[in-house]
Short mmCIF file of C-alpha atoms in Angstrom, two decimals:
data_model
loop_
_atom_site.label_atom_id
_atom_site.label_comp_id
_atom_site.label_asym_id
_atom_site.label_seq_id
_atom_site.Cartn_x
_atom_site.Cartn_y
_atom_site.Cartn_z
CA UNK O 1 122.74 150.01 117.86
CA UNK O 2 124.70 152.93 116.66
CA UNK O 3 127.21 152.73 113.84
CA UNK O 4 130.66 154.21 114.69
CA UNK O 5 132.22 154.98 111.23
CA UNK O 6 135.19 156.93 112.46
CA UNK O 7 138.50 155.82 110.98
CA UNK O 8 136.79 155.23 107.64
CA UNK O 9 139.82 156.28 105.58
CA UNK O 10 142.16 154.00 107.62
CA UNK O 11 139.65 151.07 107.28
CA UNK O 12 139.27 151.64 103.54
CA UNK O 13 143.00 151.53 103.00
CA UNK O 14 143.23 148.28 104.95
CA UNK O 15 140.36 146.80 102.92
CA UNK O 16 141.85 147.86 99.63
CA UNK O 17 145.00 145.96 100.50
CA UNK O 18 142.75 142.88 101.22
CA UNK O 19 141.30 142.70 97.77
CA UNK O 20 144.08 140.60 96.45
CA UNK O 21 142.99 137.88 98.94
CA UNK O 22 139.79 137.27 96.92
CA UNK O 23 140.05 133.64 97.37
CA UNK O 24 139.27 130.54 95.42
CA UNK O 25 137.88 129.15 98.71
CA UNK O 26 135.03 131.80 98.31
CA UNK O 27 133.73 129.86 95.36
CA UNK O 28 133.48 126.88 97.52
CA UNK O 29 131.24 128.63 100.03
CA UNK O 30 129.17 129.88 97.11
CA UNK O 31 129.03 126.49 95.61
CA UNK O 32 127.69 125.04 98.81
CA UNK O 33 124.86 127.59 98.82
CA UNK O 34 124.19 127.03 95.12
CA UNK O 35 123.83 123.40 95.51
CA UNK O 36 121.57 123.78 98.55
CA UNK O 37 119.36 126.12 96.42
CA UNK O 38 118.61 123.17 93.93
CA UNK O 39 117.41 120.86 96.68
CA UNK O 40 113.80 120.31 97.92
CA UNK O 41 113.28 121.70 101.42
CA UNK O 42 113.60 118.42 103.20
CA UNK O 43 116.74 117.43 101.43
CA UNK O 44 118.21 120.95 101.81
CA UNK O 45 117.62 120.91 105.62
CA UNK O 46 119.23 117.42 105.86
CA UNK O 47 122.32 118.48 103.84
CA UNK O 48 122.76 121.54 105.97
CA UNK O 49 122.49 119.57 109.26
CA UNK O 50 124.70 116.84 108.17
CA UNK O 51 127.35 119.20 107.05
CA UNK O 52 127.11 121.26 110.30
CA UNK O 53 127.28 118.14 112.35
CA UNK O 54 130.53 117.22 110.77
CA UNK O 55 131.91 120.84 111.25
CA UNK O 56 130.79 120.73 114.92
CA UNK O 57 130.98 124.51 115.43
CA UNK O 58 130.92 127.99 113.91
CA UNK O 59 132.52 131.35 114.95
CA UNK O 60 130.57 134.49 115.23
CA UNK O 61 131.84 138.16 115.71
CA UNK O 62 129.05 140.34 116.92
CA UNK O 63 128.27 143.70 118.37
CA UNK O 64 125.00 142.46 120.15
CA UNK O 65 124.96 143.24 123.84
CA UNK O 66 126.73 141.08 126.38
CA UNK O 67 123.37 140.55 128.12
CA UNK O 68 121.47 139.33 125.04
CA UNK O 69 123.89 137.50 122.75
CA UNK O 70 124.43 134.60 125.19
CA UNK O 71 120.68 134.12 125.11
CA UNK O 72 120.67 133.87 121.34
CA UNK O 73 123.48 131.32 121.36
CA UNK O 74 121.95 129.19 124.09
CA UNK O 75 118.68 129.08 122.07
CA UNK O 76 120.57 127.98 118.90
CA UNK O 77 122.59 125.25 120.70
CA UNK O 78 119.39 123.99 122.33
CA UNK O 79 117.87 123.60 118.86
CA UNK O 80 121.05 122.10 117.38
CA UNK O 81 123.13 120.59 120.16
CA UNK O 82 125.59 119.13 117.67
CA UNK O 83 126.87 122.62 116.89
CA UNK O 84 128.90 124.60 119.49
CA UNK O 85 129.20 128.28 119.18
CA UNK O 86 132.35 130.49 119.64
CA UNK O 87 131.61 134.10 120.04
CA UNK O 88 133.75 137.33 119.95
CA UNK O 89 131.76 140.36 121.09
CA UNK O 90 132.92 143.97 120.43
CA UNK O 91 131.78 147.17 118.85
CA UNK O 92 130.93 147.17 115.12
CA UNK O 93 134.26 148.65 114.34
CA UNK O 94 136.40 146.33 116.46
CA UNK O 95 134.53 143.16 115.05
CA UNK O 96 135.37 144.38 111.62
CA UNK O 97 139.04 145.19 112.40
CA UNK O 98 139.52 141.76 113.97
CA UNK O 99 138.22 139.97 110.80
CA UNK O 100 140.34 142.13 108.52
CA UNK O 101 143.51 141.94 110.61
CA UNK O 102 143.21 138.12 110.68
CA UNK O 103 142.67 138.05 106.97
CA UNK O 104 145.81 139.99 106.33
CA UNK O 105 147.70 137.52 108.38
CA UNK O 106 146.22 134.61 106.38
CA UNK O 107 143.96 133.45 109.21
CA UNK O 108 140.31 132.89 108.52
CA UNK O 109 138.65 132.06 111.75
CA UNK O 110 135.27 133.72 111.60
CA UNK O 111 132.20 132.35 109.81
CA UNK O 112 129.64 135.15 110.44
CA UNK O 113 129.80 138.75 111.41
CA UNK O 114 126.66 140.36 112.84
CA UNK O 115 126.84 144.05 113.04
CA UNK O 116 125.94 147.55 111.64
CA UNK O 117 125.26 148.93 108.06
CA UNK O 118 128.72 150.62 107.33
CA UNK O 119 130.48 147.43 108.46
CA UNK O 120 128.32 145.28 106.12
CA UNK O 121 129.32 147.42 103.11
CA UNK O 122 132.99 147.39 104.07
CA UNK O 123 132.98 143.67 104.42
CA UNK O 124 131.49 143.32 100.83
CA UNK O 125 134.03 145.86 99.42
CA UNK O 126 136.92 144.06 100.93
CA UNK O 127 135.73 140.75 99.57
CA UNK O 128 135.76 139.27 103.03
CA UNK O 129 131.98 138.39 102.89
CA UNK O 130 129.99 136.51 100.39
CA UNK O 131 126.49 136.52 99.12
CA UNK O 132 123.90 134.12 100.65
CA UNK O 133 120.25 134.43 100.05
CA UNK O 134 118.42 132.42 102.74
CA UNK O 135 114.92 131.10 101.84
CA UNK O 136 113.78 132.67 105.05
CA UNK O 137 114.26 136.20 103.48
CA UNK O 138 110.95 135.74 101.69
CA UNK O 139 109.36 136.67 105.00
CA UNK O 140 111.58 139.69 105.64
CA UNK O 141 110.52 143.29 104.81
CA UNK O 142 111.64 145.24 101.75
CA UNK O 143 115.07 146.82 102.16
CA UNK O 144 116.18 144.61 105.04
CA UNK O 145 118.62 142.54 103.00
CA UNK O 146 121.05 142.88 100.19
CA UNK O 147 119.63 141.62 96.74
CA UNK O 148 122.82 139.68 96.35
CA UNK O 149 122.80 138.37 99.86
CA UNK O 150 125.80 140.16 101.31
CA UNK O 151 123.78 141.18 104.34
CA UNK O 152 120.56 140.10 105.90
CA UNK O 153 119.01 142.13 108.77
CA UNK O 154 117.53 140.11 111.64
CA UNK O 155 116.61 142.90 113.98
CA UNK O 156 116.11 146.74 113.91
CA UNK O 157 116.55 149.80 116.02
CA UNK O 158 113.54 152.14 115.24
CA UNK O 159 114.27 155.89 115.09
CA UNK O 160 111.46 158.00 116.41
CA UNK O 161 110.68 161.54 117.38
CA UNK O 162 110.22 161.63 121.22
CA UNK O 163 108.63 164.39 123.20
CA UNK O 164 108.12 165.42 126.84
CA UNK O 165 104.34 165.19 127.61
CA UNK O 166 104.49 167.81 130.40
CA UNK O 167 106.08 170.36 128.00
CA UNK O 168 104.24 169.43 124.83
CA UNK O 169 100.38 169.07 124.80
CA UNK O 170 98.18 167.53 122.15
CA UNK O 171 97.60 170.67 119.97
CA UNK O 172 101.42 171.35 119.70
CA UNK O 173 102.69 167.83 118.92
CA UNK O 174 104.21 167.78 115.43
CA UNK O 175 102.84 165.34 112.95
CA UNK O 176 105.57 165.22 110.45
CA UNK O 177 109.14 166.33 109.76
CA UNK O 178 107.98 169.54 107.97
CA UNK O 179 106.09 170.53 111.19
CA UNK O 180 109.50 170.70 113.02
CA UNK O 181 110.44 173.75 110.96
CA UNK O 182 107.62 175.73 112.75
CA UNK O 183 109.02 178.64 114.69
CA UNK O 184 107.24 177.62 117.82
CA UNK O 185 109.73 174.64 118.22
CA UNK O 186 112.76 176.83 117.89
CA UNK O 187 115.19 176.12 120.82
CA UNK O 188 113.02 173.29 121.98
CA UNK O 189 114.51 170.29 120.26
CA UNK O 190 117.74 168.20 120.71
CA UNK O 191 119.66 166.14 118.24
CA UNK O 192 122.60 163.76 118.70
CA UNK O 193 125.99 164.65 117.35
CA UNK O 194 126.47 161.38 115.42
CA UNK O 195 123.08 160.79 113.95
CA UNK O 196 124.49 159.71 110.59
CA UNK O 197 122.26 156.70 110.09
CA UNK O 198 119.02 158.86 110.47
CA UNK O 199 120.70 161.60 108.26
CA UNK O 200 121.44 159.05 105.54
CA UNK O 201 117.87 157.75 105.44
CA UNK O 202 116.44 161.31 105.35
CA UNK O 203 118.68 162.11 102.38
CA UNK O 204 117.88 158.91 100.50
CA UNK O 205 114.11 159.43 100.92
CA UNK O 206 114.01 163.17 100.28
CA UNK O 207 116.66 163.21 97.65
CA UNK O 208 120.08 164.99 98.11
CA UNK O 209 119.05 168.55 97.21
CA UNK O 210 115.71 168.61 98.99
CA UNK O 211 117.16 166.69 102.00
CA UNK O 212 120.17 168.92 102.47
CA UNK O 213 117.79 172.03 102.16
CA UNK O 214 115.65 170.50 104.85
CA UNK O 215 118.57 169.81 107.21
CA UNK O 216 119.78 173.40 106.84
CA UNK O 217 116.38 174.73 107.72
CA UNK O 218 116.25 172.33 110.67
CA UNK O 219 119.64 173.56 111.85
CA UNK O 220 118.30 176.99 112.08
CA UNK O 221 115.84 175.87 114.76
CA UNK O 222 118.62 176.23 117.37
CA UNK O 223 118.90 172.62 118.15
CA UNK O 224 120.47 171.50 121.34
CA UNK O 225 123.43 169.08 120.71
CA UNK O 226 124.38 167.52 123.88
CA UNK O 227 126.37 164.56 122.60
CA UNK O 228 125.95 161.20 120.80
CA UNK O 229 124.01 159.19 123.29
CA UNK O 230 120.20 158.93 122.44
CA UNK O 231 119.55 157.70 125.99
CA UNK O 232 121.29 160.67 127.56
CA UNK O 233 119.36 162.99 125.23
CA UNK O 234 116.05 161.49 126.21
CA UNK O 235 116.93 161.85 129.85
CA UNK O 236 117.81 165.48 129.41
CA UNK O 237 114.52 165.90 127.61
CA UNK O 238 112.72 164.38 130.60
CA UNK O 239 114.58 166.69 132.99
CA UNK O 240 113.24 169.75 130.85
CA UNK O 241 116.33 170.51 128.73
CA UNK O 242 114.10 170.35 125.69
CA UNK O 243 110.65 169.30 124.66
CA UNK O 244 111.51 167.20 121.65
CA UNK O 245 114.24 164.60 121.10
CA UNK O 246 114.84 164.03 117.38
CA UNK O 247 116.22 160.66 116.13
CA UNK O 248 115.51 159.04 119.42
CA UNK O 249 115.86 155.24 119.76
CA UNK O 250 112.35 153.80 119.97
CA UNK O 251 113.06 150.91 122.29
CA UNK O 252 114.54 153.25 124.98
CA UNK O 253 111.62 155.58 124.62
CA UNK O 254 109.09 152.83 125.13
CA UNK O 255 111.00 151.58 128.11
CA UNK O 256 110.85 155.00 129.77
CA UNK O 257 107.16 155.21 128.93
CA UNK O 258 106.34 151.83 130.46
CA UNK O 259 108.16 153.04 133.56
CA UNK O 260 105.69 155.86 133.88
CA UNK O 261 108.01 158.71 132.52
CA UNK O 262 106.23 161.76 130.93
CA UNK O 263 107.27 160.63 127.47
CA UNK O 264 105.61 159.64 124.16
CA UNK O 265 106.66 159.47 120.59
CA UNK O 266 105.58 159.81 117.02
CA UNK O 267 106.57 157.94 113.89
CA UNK O 268 107.23 160.15 110.81
CA UNK O 269 107.94 159.34 107.20
CA UNK O 270 110.59 158.26 106.40
CA UNK O 271 110.61 155.92 109.27
CA UNK O 272 114.31 155.14 109.77
CA UNK O 273 115.37 151.81 111.00
CA UNK O 274 119.01 150.92 111.85
CA UNK O 275 119.37 147.11 110.98
CA UNK O 276 121.63 144.69 112.74
CA UNK O 277 122.60 142.18 110.02
CA UNK O 278 124.40 139.08 109.30
CA UNK O 279 127.13 138.47 106.68
CA UNK O 280 128.52 135.07 105.76
CA UNK O 281 132.26 135.15 105.39
CA UNK O 282 133.78 134.17 102.03
CA UNK O 283 136.27 131.87 103.68
CA UNK O 284 134.01 130.61 106.46
CA UNK O 285 135.81 127.58 107.79
CA UNK O 286 132.39 126.12 108.90
CA UNK O 287 130.06 126.96 106.04
CA UNK O 288 127.25 124.59 106.75
CA UNK O 289 127.00 125.60 110.39
CA UNK O 290 127.11 129.23 109.33
CA UNK O 291 124.22 128.70 107.00
CA UNK O 292 122.33 126.70 109.57
CA UNK O 293 122.68 129.67 112.06
CA UNK O 294 121.76 132.22 109.54
CA UNK O 295 118.63 130.23 108.51
CA UNK O 296 117.73 129.85 112.17
CA UNK O 297 118.00 133.45 113.22
CA UNK O 298 115.90 134.54 110.27
CA UNK O 299 113.30 131.89 110.79
CA UNK O 300 109.90 132.03 112.50
CA UNK O 301 111.37 130.23 115.44
CA UNK O 302 114.51 132.41 115.69
CA UNK O 303 112.69 135.65 115.16
CA UNK O 304 110.11 134.78 117.84
CA UNK O 305 113.02 133.84 120.25
CA UNK O 306 114.46 137.37 119.64
CA UNK O 307 111.28 139.05 120.35
CA UNK O 308 111.01 137.08 123.57
CA UNK O 309 114.34 138.36 124.92
CA UNK O 310 113.08 141.11 123.90
CA UNK O 311 114.96 142.20 120.84
CA UNK O 312 113.17 143.93 117.95
CA UNK O 313 112.99 141.12 115.25
CA UNK O 314 111.63 142.16 111.87
CA UNK O 315 110.11 139.00 110.37
CA UNK O 316 106.61 139.68 109.10
CA UNK O 317 103.98 138.46 111.53
CA UNK O 318 106.21 138.41 114.67
CA UNK O 319 104.44 139.78 117.74
CA UNK O 320 106.76 142.05 119.87
CA UNK O 321 106.54 142.25 123.65
CA UNK O 322 104.09 144.78 125.26
CA UNK O 323 104.27 148.35 123.90
CA UNK O 324 107.22 147.49 121.78
CA UNK O 325 104.68 146.45 119.19
CA UNK O 326 103.70 150.15 118.83
CA UNK O 327 107.04 150.68 117.18
CA UNK O 328 105.84 148.58 114.28
CA UNK O 329 102.97 150.73 113.29
CA UNK O 330 104.61 151.77 109.99
CA UNK O 331 107.06 150.17 107.60
CA UNK O 332 110.75 150.90 108.18
CA UNK O 333 112.93 152.66 105.71
CA UNK O 334 116.17 150.74 106.53
CA UNK O 335 119.51 152.30 106.55
CA UNK O 336 120.95 151.13 103.25
CA UNK O 337 124.58 149.91 103.62
CA UNK O 338 125.30 150.42 100.04
CA UNK O 339 124.15 154.12 100.05
CA UNK O 340 125.63 154.87 103.56
CA UNK O 341 128.75 152.74 103.28
CA UNK O 342 129.72 154.10 99.94
CA UNK O 343 129.33 157.84 101.08
CA UNK O 344 130.27 157.62 104.76
CA UNK O 345 132.90 160.35 104.79
CA UNK O 346 130.69 162.67 102.71
CA UNK O 347 127.66 162.09 104.97
CA UNK O 348 129.64 162.78 108.10
CA UNK O 349 131.18 165.92 106.66
CA UNK O 350 127.77 167.22 105.54
CA UNK O 351 126.19 166.42 108.92
CA UNK O 352 128.96 168.10 110.80
CA UNK O 353 128.96 171.21 108.59
CA UNK O 354 125.16 171.68 108.72
CA UNK O 355 124.74 171.23 112.45
CA UNK O 356 128.01 172.74 113.50
CA UNK O 357 129.53 169.51 115.02
CA UNK O 358 133.28 169.55 115.49
CA UNK O 359 134.84 166.11 114.54
#
């Protein structure tokens, strides 16, 4: 899932106007979570289910695909038939705008938003979301959730380096990011025009100065920049446009490989992962049901269900389908909403300037 951070200044202005709405109701949601945290597991489970049964429903705004999201909702309703789900599906930006527009009008309909890193950060800054640390987070990897609970990742999009096996043979396959600066790869690589998530992870891992120096050196390799779509770039690579696709989405690469295409991939450090996360809304009208769904999706049962769809769930010990398991050979460095979200405009400007992308 790609983050679309355009309109950042407009969104930020809207959110600053929402800060006065920091509600007393938010404390009520937090109080529920605080009270639950004092209960033994069996009593906690009963309290959540009793509250959710009384509420009878919850509302989710999500950017998950129209093919997969109904499967997730159906699995949850099968597990908890006393809770009905109401879902709005859109882009990360549209889900965020819908929630913020409703809040400005004094309407608080949504309980949970499930979407991308920048939006998670903006929800927190606008005081639309609240912290919730599910007990299930103990089984989640480092960096996949906010220490204060403002976002909790439940799945990931791995970012890999893909290559065309007919154009690149074993001795010439790069082993790390530094190898990509070798002159023999000049003019043979492509990169998307909106790879801000990957760019953010690279700068965080390398440090600003070293990271920017590396990116400038990489840009001198005459990269092909055909557009924002990772899938299109991989298809162009398979057609011979380039030998290497940088920042390719791992799931699509594996799908092409399973179909017999001449493609393979390597995982380099840092291994960037784009998280899809949940945020509990501060004025959630159905807080128990929202907590129930969050716990379910992060649980062993919920994560196994996601993997079966298949989606790339991140809970430790979950077995992925087929060759998708190969994408979990190394630990992810997750896109950090706090780092990326707080510096979105700067990161976009740096990326565009270095790689010669026109906004």
